[in-house]
Amino acid sequence: MQRAYQKDNFYFWENKIRNLDGILFGGMNKRRITKESVITYIGILDRKKGFVRSGWSSHEDVSTVLGFLQHVFLPTAFYTWIDRYSDGFYIPLSPFDVLREEVLKNVKNVEDKGSELDAIRMERAYNYLNSIWTYDKSNIKLKLKKFCNDFNNMWNEDPERKLFIKIFERTEEIVDFIIEKSEDEFEEVVEEEIDMTINELRAMCENVYEKPLINRNLIEILNRKIPIWF
């Protein structure tokens, strides 16, 4: 029996990685946002490799975001974090087990014990995501939120190198996230940073389902005005 219209299958996502620009960070995502949609905000920071990548994206439903995290984000995070000798930034085009084997082969060649331990943790994260496909949508959402919290706590210890995931069931939650992540700043400073008032951001997020223009452009606006917030 096929699960979730094959969204649990790597090869479903391989096709999208090859054919969709900006699949990881949203970019010019014009997908219609509905009450079933799940919005993600993800970040990958690695100052030693010289990059910080982050962005917002919209996904059709909870099954889509689960597949996205398992088969697009996590392999990218694994490759970036574990292979300390790779140049550039890439979304891997291999199933996770193949990717793991190839990367760990390089790690063992340089006797990098720290990376081996991190690889075990990352593999556990992948296996956790793989294990929750059989649950109903409500339970998948709960387990994904727990996963994101645990994942962020584990990979957010070094200010020079970190990974971050946040998912939003409702667009209104985005405003709370922006305020929460900037609790040490004055509201005026935050508004200057995001180039809009908190009330404007709140109104935009609250009206996204009823206003077609906002709906089509929310992800692009977030990626333009609030690209780095982790």
Tab-separated table of C-alpha atoms in Angstrom:
chain	number	residue	atom	x	y	z
A	1	MET	CA	0.000	0.000	0.000
A	2	GLN	CA	1.391	3.396	-0.994
A	3	ARG	CA	1.418	5.946	1.797
A	4	ALA	CA	0.601	9.648	1.476
A	5	TYR	CA	0.598	9.604	-2.339
A	6	GLN	CA	4.284	8.612	-2.319
A	7	LYS	CA	5.350	11.735	-0.425
A	8	ASP	CA	7.174	9.402	1.940
A	9	ASN	CA	9.304	8.222	-0.997
A	10	PHE	CA	12.697	9.785	-1.797
A	11	TYR	CA	12.161	9.521	-5.558
A	12	PHE	CA	9.020	11.671	-5.346
A	13	TRP	CA	11.213	14.419	-3.867
A	14	GLU	CA	14.182	13.803	-6.162
A	15	ASN	CA	12.005	14.841	-9.089
A	16	LYS	CA	10.998	18.039	-7.292
A	17	ILE	CA	14.582	18.861	-6.305
A	18	ARG	CA	15.626	18.567	-9.951
A	19	ASN	CA	12.749	20.638	-11.307
A	20	LEU	CA	11.860	23.254	-8.685
A	21	ASP	CA	14.178	26.191	-8.046
A	22	GLY	CA	14.158	27.314	-4.449
A	23	ILE	CA	12.546	24.134	-3.122
A	24	LEU	CA	14.484	24.368	0.136
A	25	PHE	CA	13.902	28.001	1.046
A	26	GLY	CA	10.694	28.933	-0.730
A	27	GLY	CA	11.949	31.666	-3.015
A	28	MET	CA	9.165	32.759	-5.347
A	29	ASN	CA	6.687	30.225	-3.958
A	30	LYS	CA	3.222	31.184	-5.278
A	31	ARG	CA	1.366	28.102	-4.040
A	32	ARG	CA	-2.071	28.956	-2.676
A	33	ILE	CA	-2.136	28.893	1.125
A	34	THR	CA	-5.156	27.106	2.608
A	35	LYS	CA	-6.223	26.052	6.110
A	36	GLU	CA	-4.519	22.701	5.377
A	37	SER	CA	-1.215	24.323	4.437
A	38	VAL	CA	1.825	24.169	6.693
A	39	ILE	CA	4.446	26.915	6.506
A	40	THR	CA	8.059	26.183	7.393
A	41	TYR	CA	10.945	28.407	8.354
A	42	ILE	CA	14.347	26.721	8.203
A	43	GLY	CA	17.904	27.908	8.683
A	44	ILE	CA	21.385	26.506	8.096
A	45	LEU	CA	24.315	28.531	9.426
A	46	ASP	CA	27.950	27.500	8.963
A	47	ARG	CA	30.378	30.388	9.261
A	48	LYS	CA	33.411	28.141	8.775
A	49	LYS	CA	32.055	27.163	5.353
A	50	GLY	CA	31.085	30.767	4.750
A	51	PHE	CA	27.316	30.677	4.395
A	52	VAL	CA	24.038	31.278	6.124
A	53	ARG	CA	20.919	30.033	4.327
A	54	SER	CA	17.374	30.422	5.577
A	55	GLY	CA	13.881	30.932	4.271
A	56	TRP	CA	10.153	30.427	4.384
A	57	SER	CA	8.109	27.999	2.300
A	58	SER	CA	4.517	26.829	2.075
A	59	HIS	CA	3.519	23.174	1.834
A	60	GLU	CA	0.215	21.703	0.763
A	61	ASP	CA	-0.482	19.754	3.963
A	62	VAL	CA	1.179	17.989	6.877
A	63	SER	CA	2.136	14.952	4.770
A	64	THR	CA	3.949	17.222	2.326
A	65	VAL	CA	5.900	18.994	5.049
A	66	LEU	CA	6.839	15.663	6.636
A	67	GLY	CA	8.210	14.426	3.310
A	68	PHE	CA	9.991	17.726	2.742
A	69	LEU	CA	11.751	17.593	6.112
A	70	GLN	CA	12.662	13.916	5.758
A	71	HIS	CA	13.827	13.870	2.141
A	72	VAL	CA	14.961	17.436	1.382
A	73	PHE	CA	15.908	19.367	4.510
A	74	LEU	CA	17.437	16.624	6.652
A	75	PRO	CA	19.721	15.183	3.925
A	76	THR	CA	20.897	18.724	3.148
A	77	ALA	CA	21.555	19.375	6.825
A	78	PHE	CA	23.343	16.022	7.137
A	79	TYR	CA	25.640	16.665	4.180
A	80	THR	CA	26.386	20.243	5.227
A	81	TRP	CA	27.004	19.434	8.878
A	82	ILE	CA	28.834	16.098	8.686
A	83	ASP	CA	31.042	16.527	5.619
A	84	ARG	CA	33.384	19.264	6.819
A	85	TYR	CA	35.471	19.151	3.636
A	86	SER	CA	32.780	19.800	1.034
A	87	ASP	CA	32.727	23.158	-0.743
A	88	GLY	CA	29.587	25.083	-1.619
A	89	PHE	CA	25.994	24.378	-0.675
A	90	TYR	CA	24.114	21.438	-2.195
A	91	ILE	CA	20.841	19.563	-1.841
A	92	PRO	CA	21.842	15.870	-2.111
A	93	LEU	CA	20.286	13.745	-4.839
A	94	SER	CA	20.703	10.384	-3.104
A	95	PRO	CA	18.503	8.404	-0.707
A	96	PHE	CA	19.514	9.016	2.905
A	97	ASP	CA	21.142	5.609	3.433
A	98	VAL	CA	23.329	6.062	0.332
A	99	LEU	CA	24.219	9.617	1.338
A	100	ARG	CA	25.071	8.485	4.863
A	101	GLU	CA	27.388	5.743	3.620
A	102	GLU	CA	29.265	8.034	1.236
A	103	VAL	CA	29.679	10.869	3.717
A	104	LEU	CA	30.774	8.610	6.568
A	105	LYS	CA	33.347	7.018	4.276
A	106	ASN	CA	34.987	10.439	3.947
A	107	VAL	CA	34.656	11.083	7.678
A	108	LYS	CA	36.369	7.807	8.570
A	109	ASN	CA	39.210	8.598	6.211
A	110	VAL	CA	40.078	11.645	8.327
A	111	GLU	CA	39.188	10.017	11.674
A	112	ASP	CA	36.633	12.670	12.586
A	113	LYS	CA	34.987	11.120	15.675
A	114	GLY	CA	32.866	14.193	16.402
A	115	SER	CA	31.253	14.035	12.985
A	116	GLU	CA	30.570	10.308	13.416
A	117	LEU	CA	28.632	10.998	16.619
A	118	ASP	CA	26.711	13.842	14.953
A	119	ALA	CA	25.892	11.501	12.053
A	120	ILE	CA	24.334	9.027	14.509
A	121	ARG	CA	22.167	11.804	15.961
A	122	MET	CA	21.132	12.941	12.491
A	123	GLU	CA	20.278	9.376	11.483
A	124	ARG	CA	18.067	9.051	14.564
A	125	ALA	CA	16.259	12.221	13.494
A	126	TYR	CA	15.693	10.751	10.025
A	127	ASN	CA	14.416	7.476	11.500
A	128	TYR	CA	12.052	9.379	13.785
A	129	LEU	CA	10.523	11.221	10.832
A	130	ASN	CA	10.259	7.954	8.918
A	131	SER	CA	8.429	6.343	11.847
A	132	ILE	CA	5.527	8.793	12.073
A	133	TRP	CA	3.995	8.386	8.610
A	134	THR	CA	1.420	5.870	9.877
A	135	TYR	CA	-0.132	8.285	12.389
A	136	ASP	CA	-3.169	10.436	11.630
A	137	LYS	CA	-2.699	14.080	10.645
A	138	SER	CA	-3.290	15.492	14.119
A	139	ASN	CA	-0.699	13.232	15.688
A	140	ILE	CA	1.792	13.862	12.887
A	141	LYS	CA	1.507	17.593	13.587
A	142	LEU	CA	2.119	17.059	17.301
A	143	LYS	CA	5.092	14.794	16.650
A	144	LEU	CA	6.558	17.195	14.103
A	145	LYS	CA	6.386	20.069	16.577
A	146	LYS	CA	8.145	17.955	19.178
A	147	PHE	CA	10.709	16.957	16.565
A	148	CYS	CA	11.416	20.593	15.670
A	149	ASN	CA	11.886	21.599	19.319
A	150	ASP	CA	14.208	18.669	20.040
A	151	PHE	CA	16.119	19.192	16.791
A	152	ASN	CA	16.667	22.901	17.448
A	153	ASN	CA	17.853	22.261	21.001
A	154	MET	CA	20.391	19.726	19.745
A	155	TRP	CA	21.807	21.746	16.839
A	156	ASN	CA	21.691	25.258	18.288
A	157	GLU	CA	24.609	25.185	20.744
A	158	ASP	CA	27.268	26.903	18.631
A	159	PRO	CA	26.611	30.514	17.475
A	160	GLU	CA	28.924	29.902	14.502
A	161	ARG	CA	27.201	26.736	13.328
A	162	LYS	CA	23.542	25.844	13.774
A	163	LEU	CA	20.440	24.289	12.236
A	164	PHE	CA	16.865	25.455	12.791
A	165	ILE	CA	13.335	24.315	11.860
A	166	LYS	CA	9.977	25.859	12.732
A	167	ILE	CA	6.570	24.853	11.386
A	168	PHE	CA	3.369	26.897	11.472
A	169	GLU	CA	-0.126	25.417	11.205
A	170	ARG	CA	-1.705	28.873	11.050
A	171	THR	CA	-0.187	31.992	9.528
A	172	GLU	CA	-1.066	33.988	12.654
A	173	GLU	CA	1.607	31.985	14.502
A	174	ILE	CA	4.277	33.698	12.392
A	175	VAL	CA	3.815	36.992	14.242
A	176	ASP	CA	4.201	35.294	17.623
A	177	PHE	CA	7.400	33.648	16.372
A	178	ILE	CA	8.872	36.965	15.190
A	179	ILE	CA	8.122	38.596	18.545
A	180	GLU	CA	9.347	35.596	20.539
A	181	LYS	CA	12.692	35.451	18.718
A	182	SER	CA	13.256	39.176	19.296
A	183	GLU	CA	12.106	39.435	22.920
A	184	ASP	CA	15.252	41.357	23.905
A	185	GLU	CA	14.654	44.051	21.291
A	186	PHE	CA	12.369	47.079	21.395
A	187	GLU	CA	9.365	46.834	19.075
A	188	GLU	CA	10.645	49.798	17.064
A	189	VAL	CA	13.926	47.986	16.411
A	190	VAL	CA	12.090	44.889	15.224
A	191	GLU	CA	9.853	46.945	12.941
A	192	GLU	CA	12.857	48.673	11.430
A	193	GLU	CA	14.513	45.293	10.870
A	194	ILE	CA	11.496	43.759	9.100
A	195	ASP	CA	10.587	46.995	7.311
A	196	MET	CA	6.961	46.959	8.476
A	197	THR	CA	5.048	47.457	11.700
A	198	ILE	CA	4.052	44.519	13.860
A	199	ASN	CA	0.420	45.476	13.241
A	200	GLU	CA	0.984	45.405	9.473
A	201	LEU	CA	2.589	41.980	9.719
A	202	ARG	CA	-0.252	40.739	11.921
A	203	ALA	CA	-2.919	42.064	9.547
A	204	MET	CA	-1.175	40.435	6.588
A	205	CYS	CA	-0.985	37.043	8.338
A	206	GLU	CA	-4.577	37.228	9.617
A	207	ASN	CA	-5.995	38.052	6.174
A	208	VAL	CA	-3.983	35.604	4.094
A	209	TYR	CA	-6.874	33.170	3.582
A	210	GLU	CA	-9.358	35.837	2.435
A	211	LYS	CA	-7.112	38.173	0.441
A	212	PRO	CA	-5.842	36.597	-2.816
A	213	LEU	CA	-3.066	39.158	-3.330
A	214	ILE	CA	-1.630	38.544	0.151
A	215	ASN	CA	-2.113	34.808	-0.283
A	216	ARG	CA	-0.078	34.696	-3.492
A	217	ASN	CA	2.720	36.860	-2.153
A	218	LEU	CA	3.071	36.046	1.559
A	219	ILE	CA	6.030	33.665	1.188
A	220	GLU	CA	7.873	36.023	-1.137
A	221	ILE	CA	7.290	38.929	1.276
A	222	LEU	CA	8.545	36.901	4.245
A	223	ASN	CA	11.645	35.817	2.333
A	224	ARG	CA	12.355	39.385	1.276
A	225	LYS	CA	11.708	41.137	4.588
A	226	ILE	CA	12.446	38.438	7.194
A	227	PRO	CA	15.020	36.117	5.640
A	228	ILE	CA	17.252	35.571	8.697
A	229	TRP	CA	15.466	35.168	12.020
A	230	PHE	CA	17.058	32.277	13.887
